[in-house]
XYZ file of C-alpha atoms in Angstrom:
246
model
C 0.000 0.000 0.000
C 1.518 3.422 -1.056
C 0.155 6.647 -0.321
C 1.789 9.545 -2.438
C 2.524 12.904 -0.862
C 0.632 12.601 2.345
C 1.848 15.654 3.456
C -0.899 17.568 1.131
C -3.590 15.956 3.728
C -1.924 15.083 6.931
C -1.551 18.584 8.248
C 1.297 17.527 11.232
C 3.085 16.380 8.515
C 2.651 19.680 6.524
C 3.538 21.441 8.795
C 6.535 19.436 9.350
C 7.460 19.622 5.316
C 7.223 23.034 4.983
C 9.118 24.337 7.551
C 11.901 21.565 6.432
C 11.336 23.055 2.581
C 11.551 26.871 4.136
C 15.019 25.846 5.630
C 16.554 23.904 2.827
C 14.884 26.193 0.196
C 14.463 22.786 -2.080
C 11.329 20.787 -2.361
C 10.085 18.176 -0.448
C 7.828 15.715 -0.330
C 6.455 12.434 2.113
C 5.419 8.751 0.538
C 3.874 6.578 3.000
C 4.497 2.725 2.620
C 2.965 -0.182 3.975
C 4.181 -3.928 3.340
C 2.244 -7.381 4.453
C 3.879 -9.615 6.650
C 7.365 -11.355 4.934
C 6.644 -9.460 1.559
C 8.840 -8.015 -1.154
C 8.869 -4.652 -2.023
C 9.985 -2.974 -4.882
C 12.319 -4.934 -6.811
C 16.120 -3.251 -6.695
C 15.886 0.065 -7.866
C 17.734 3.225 -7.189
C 15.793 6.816 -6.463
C 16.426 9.765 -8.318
C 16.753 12.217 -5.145
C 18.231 11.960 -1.390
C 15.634 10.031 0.926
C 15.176 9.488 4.427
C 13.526 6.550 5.427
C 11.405 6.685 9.241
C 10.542 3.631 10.505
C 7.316 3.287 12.047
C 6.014 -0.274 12.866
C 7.304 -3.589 12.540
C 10.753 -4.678 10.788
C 12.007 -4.477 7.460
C 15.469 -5.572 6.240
C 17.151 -3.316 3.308
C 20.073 -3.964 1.035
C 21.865 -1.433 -0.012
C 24.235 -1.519 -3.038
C 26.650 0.758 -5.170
C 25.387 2.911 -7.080
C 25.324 2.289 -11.463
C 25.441 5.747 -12.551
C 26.721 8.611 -10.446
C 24.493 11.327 -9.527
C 21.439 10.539 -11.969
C 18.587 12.218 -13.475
C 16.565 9.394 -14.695
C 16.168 6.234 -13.996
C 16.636 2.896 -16.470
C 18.695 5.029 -19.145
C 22.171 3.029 -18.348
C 20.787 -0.420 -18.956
C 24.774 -2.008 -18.981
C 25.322 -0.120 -15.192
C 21.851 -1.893 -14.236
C 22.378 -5.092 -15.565
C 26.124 -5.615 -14.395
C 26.585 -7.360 -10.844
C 26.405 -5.064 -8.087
C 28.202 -4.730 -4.426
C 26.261 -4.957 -1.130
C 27.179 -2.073 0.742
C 25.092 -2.034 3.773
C 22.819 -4.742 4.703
C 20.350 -3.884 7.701
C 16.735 -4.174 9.372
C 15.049 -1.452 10.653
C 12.283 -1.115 13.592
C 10.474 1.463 14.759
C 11.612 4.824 15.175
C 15.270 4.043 13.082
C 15.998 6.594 10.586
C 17.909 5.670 7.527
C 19.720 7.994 5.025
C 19.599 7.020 1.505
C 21.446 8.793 -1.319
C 20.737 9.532 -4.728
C 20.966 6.791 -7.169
C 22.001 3.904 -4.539
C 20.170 0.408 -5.912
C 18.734 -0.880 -3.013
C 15.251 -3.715 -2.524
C 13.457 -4.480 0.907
C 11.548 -7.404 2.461
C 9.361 -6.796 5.562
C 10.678 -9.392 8.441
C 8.050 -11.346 10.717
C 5.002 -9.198 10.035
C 3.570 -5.933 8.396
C 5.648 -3.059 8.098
C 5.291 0.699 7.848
C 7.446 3.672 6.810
C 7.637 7.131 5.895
C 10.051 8.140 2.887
C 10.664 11.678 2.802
C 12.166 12.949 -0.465
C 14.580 16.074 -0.772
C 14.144 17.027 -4.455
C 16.920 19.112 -4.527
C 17.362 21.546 -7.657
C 20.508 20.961 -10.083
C 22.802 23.273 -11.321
C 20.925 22.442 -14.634
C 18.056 24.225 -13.644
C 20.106 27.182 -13.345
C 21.721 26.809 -16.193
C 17.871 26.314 -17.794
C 16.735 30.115 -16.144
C 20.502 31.619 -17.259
C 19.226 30.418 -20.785
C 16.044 32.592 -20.351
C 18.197 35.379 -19.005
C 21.094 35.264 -21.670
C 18.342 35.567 -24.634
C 19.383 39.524 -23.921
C 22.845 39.059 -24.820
C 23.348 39.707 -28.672
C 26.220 37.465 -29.079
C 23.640 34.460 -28.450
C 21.007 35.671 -30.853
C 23.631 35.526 -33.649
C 22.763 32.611 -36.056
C 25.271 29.344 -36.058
C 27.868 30.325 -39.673
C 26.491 28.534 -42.631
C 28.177 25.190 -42.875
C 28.987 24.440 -39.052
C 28.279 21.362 -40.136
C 31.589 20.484 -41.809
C 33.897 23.206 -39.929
C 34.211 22.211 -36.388
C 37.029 24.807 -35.653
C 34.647 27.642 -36.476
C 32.357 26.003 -34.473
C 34.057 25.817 -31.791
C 35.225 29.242 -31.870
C 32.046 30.211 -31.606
C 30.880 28.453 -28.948
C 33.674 29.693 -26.900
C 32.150 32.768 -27.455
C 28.953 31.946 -26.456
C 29.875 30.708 -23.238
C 31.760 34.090 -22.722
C 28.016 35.704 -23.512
C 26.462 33.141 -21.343
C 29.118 34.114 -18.407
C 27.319 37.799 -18.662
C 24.698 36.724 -17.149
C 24.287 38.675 -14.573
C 24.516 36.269 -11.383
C 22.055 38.889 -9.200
C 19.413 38.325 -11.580
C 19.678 34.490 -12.191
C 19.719 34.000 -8.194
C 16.414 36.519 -7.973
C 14.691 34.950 -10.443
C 15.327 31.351 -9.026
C 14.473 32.224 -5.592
C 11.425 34.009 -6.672
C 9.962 31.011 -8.791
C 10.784 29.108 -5.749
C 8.657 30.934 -3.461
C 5.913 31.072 -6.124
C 5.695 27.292 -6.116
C 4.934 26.325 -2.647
C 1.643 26.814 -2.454
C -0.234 26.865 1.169
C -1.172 24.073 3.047
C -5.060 23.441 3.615
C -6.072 24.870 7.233
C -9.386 26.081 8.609
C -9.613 29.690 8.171
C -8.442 32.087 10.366
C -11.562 34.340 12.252
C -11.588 38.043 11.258
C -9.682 40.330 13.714
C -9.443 44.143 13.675
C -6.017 45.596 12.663
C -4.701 48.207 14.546
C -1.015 50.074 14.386
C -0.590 48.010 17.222
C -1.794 45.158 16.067
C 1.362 42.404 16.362
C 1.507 39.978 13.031
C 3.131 36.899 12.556
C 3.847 34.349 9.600
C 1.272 31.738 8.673
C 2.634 28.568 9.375
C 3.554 26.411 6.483
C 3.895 30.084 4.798
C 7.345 29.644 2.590
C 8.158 33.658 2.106
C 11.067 35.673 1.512
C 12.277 39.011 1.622
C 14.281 40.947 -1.129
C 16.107 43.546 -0.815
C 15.786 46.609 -3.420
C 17.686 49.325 -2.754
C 15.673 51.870 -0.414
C 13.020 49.304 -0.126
C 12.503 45.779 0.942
C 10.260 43.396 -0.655
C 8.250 40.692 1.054
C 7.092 37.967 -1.337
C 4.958 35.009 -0.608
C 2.832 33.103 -3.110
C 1.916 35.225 -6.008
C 2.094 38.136 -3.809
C 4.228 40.823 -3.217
C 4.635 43.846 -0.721
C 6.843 47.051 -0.949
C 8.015 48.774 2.288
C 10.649 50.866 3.390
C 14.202 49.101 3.845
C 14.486 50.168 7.451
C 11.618 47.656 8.266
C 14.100 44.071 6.818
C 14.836 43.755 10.725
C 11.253 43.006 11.851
């Protein structure tokens, strides 16, 4: 039995996701698993993000091997890696309340030991370097060098190729890194949308009236010269840079 990202209606564990996403500034999400008594689970397969494994009830034994290809983005492409023999690194059973680390990529398979068996995988998909590179593209459409057609008959002259490519890198490298970094963070922000919680009962608002951040609320603030801005959501306030500190 699997339930997929029970954190969008098991508030505790929400609340416990978003305030882990608001720290790491990277996604994250929770996969519930339950196996019967002395069962297989998924055949040996390797995860294309860091987990942690929480150990609820009953026992389940793991094997943990190498891992085929380093650091990958898919999973299946490398058939020969998947297919060749692979080394046990760690072989262990865990009860309730162990917690077990589990890189990227690592081929591991499970069997529940004695009885049922239930766990909580939470999943740190954490952005690549790719998608910056991906939002730099977006960014470097600006620089002229890059809008420049490829010479006629690339094709056959690899030295002029690569000549020019050298300069587009160079263009690329223009970028300016402020930017790139504001417009990542700020799609960031935009993404995490807001739990589901009861609403809140209508209050007065007074100069004196103390606020504080909705919980599960992933936010930021950006600084812009003279003025801060507070973002949250698709929302966005201006105020005066002296306020940052509160």
């Amino acid at each position: 039995l699997i339930l997929d990202a029970l954190h969008r209606r098991h508030p505790p564990l929400g609340a416990f996701i978003r305030d882990l996403e608001g720290e790491l500034t990277h996604p994250v999400q929770v996969n519930v698993y339950r196996s019967p008594a002395n069962a297989q689970g998924f055949g040996q397969h390797y995860d294309i993000h860091d987990v942690f494994i929480l150990h609820l009830e009953g026992r389940k034994r793991w094997q943990i091997y190498d891992r085929p290809v380093p650091l990958p983005l898919s999973q299946g492409k490398d058939t020969d890696a998947l297919q060749a023999r692979r080394q046990v690194v760690m072989e262990l059973e865990l009860e309730p309340g162990d917690l077990l680390y589990l890189p990227r990529g690592h081929l591991h398979q499970t069997r529940s030991v004695g009885g049922p068996s239930l766990h909580l995988t939470v999943g740190l998909l954490l952005r690549k370097w790719l998608r910056a590179l991906d939002v730099a593209r977006e960014l470097a459409e600006e620089q002229l060098a890059l809008r420049h057609a490829m010479p006629p008959g690339y094709v056959h002259d690899r030295a002029g190729f690569a000549a020019g490519w050298q300069a587009a890198l160079e263009a690329l490298a223009q970028v300016p890194v402020d930017r790139l970094h504001e417009r990542l963070a700020h799609r960031f922000v935009r993404s995490r949308r807001p739990l589901p919680r009861p609403p809140a009962p209508a209050v007065d608002i007074t100069p004196d009236t103390r606020l504080r951040k909705r919980p599960g609320l992933i936010w930021r603030l950006a600084p812009r010269g003279d003025e801060v801005r507070m973002e949250w959501l698709e929302r966005r306030l201006d105020l005066p840079a002296y306020t940052a500190p509160s």
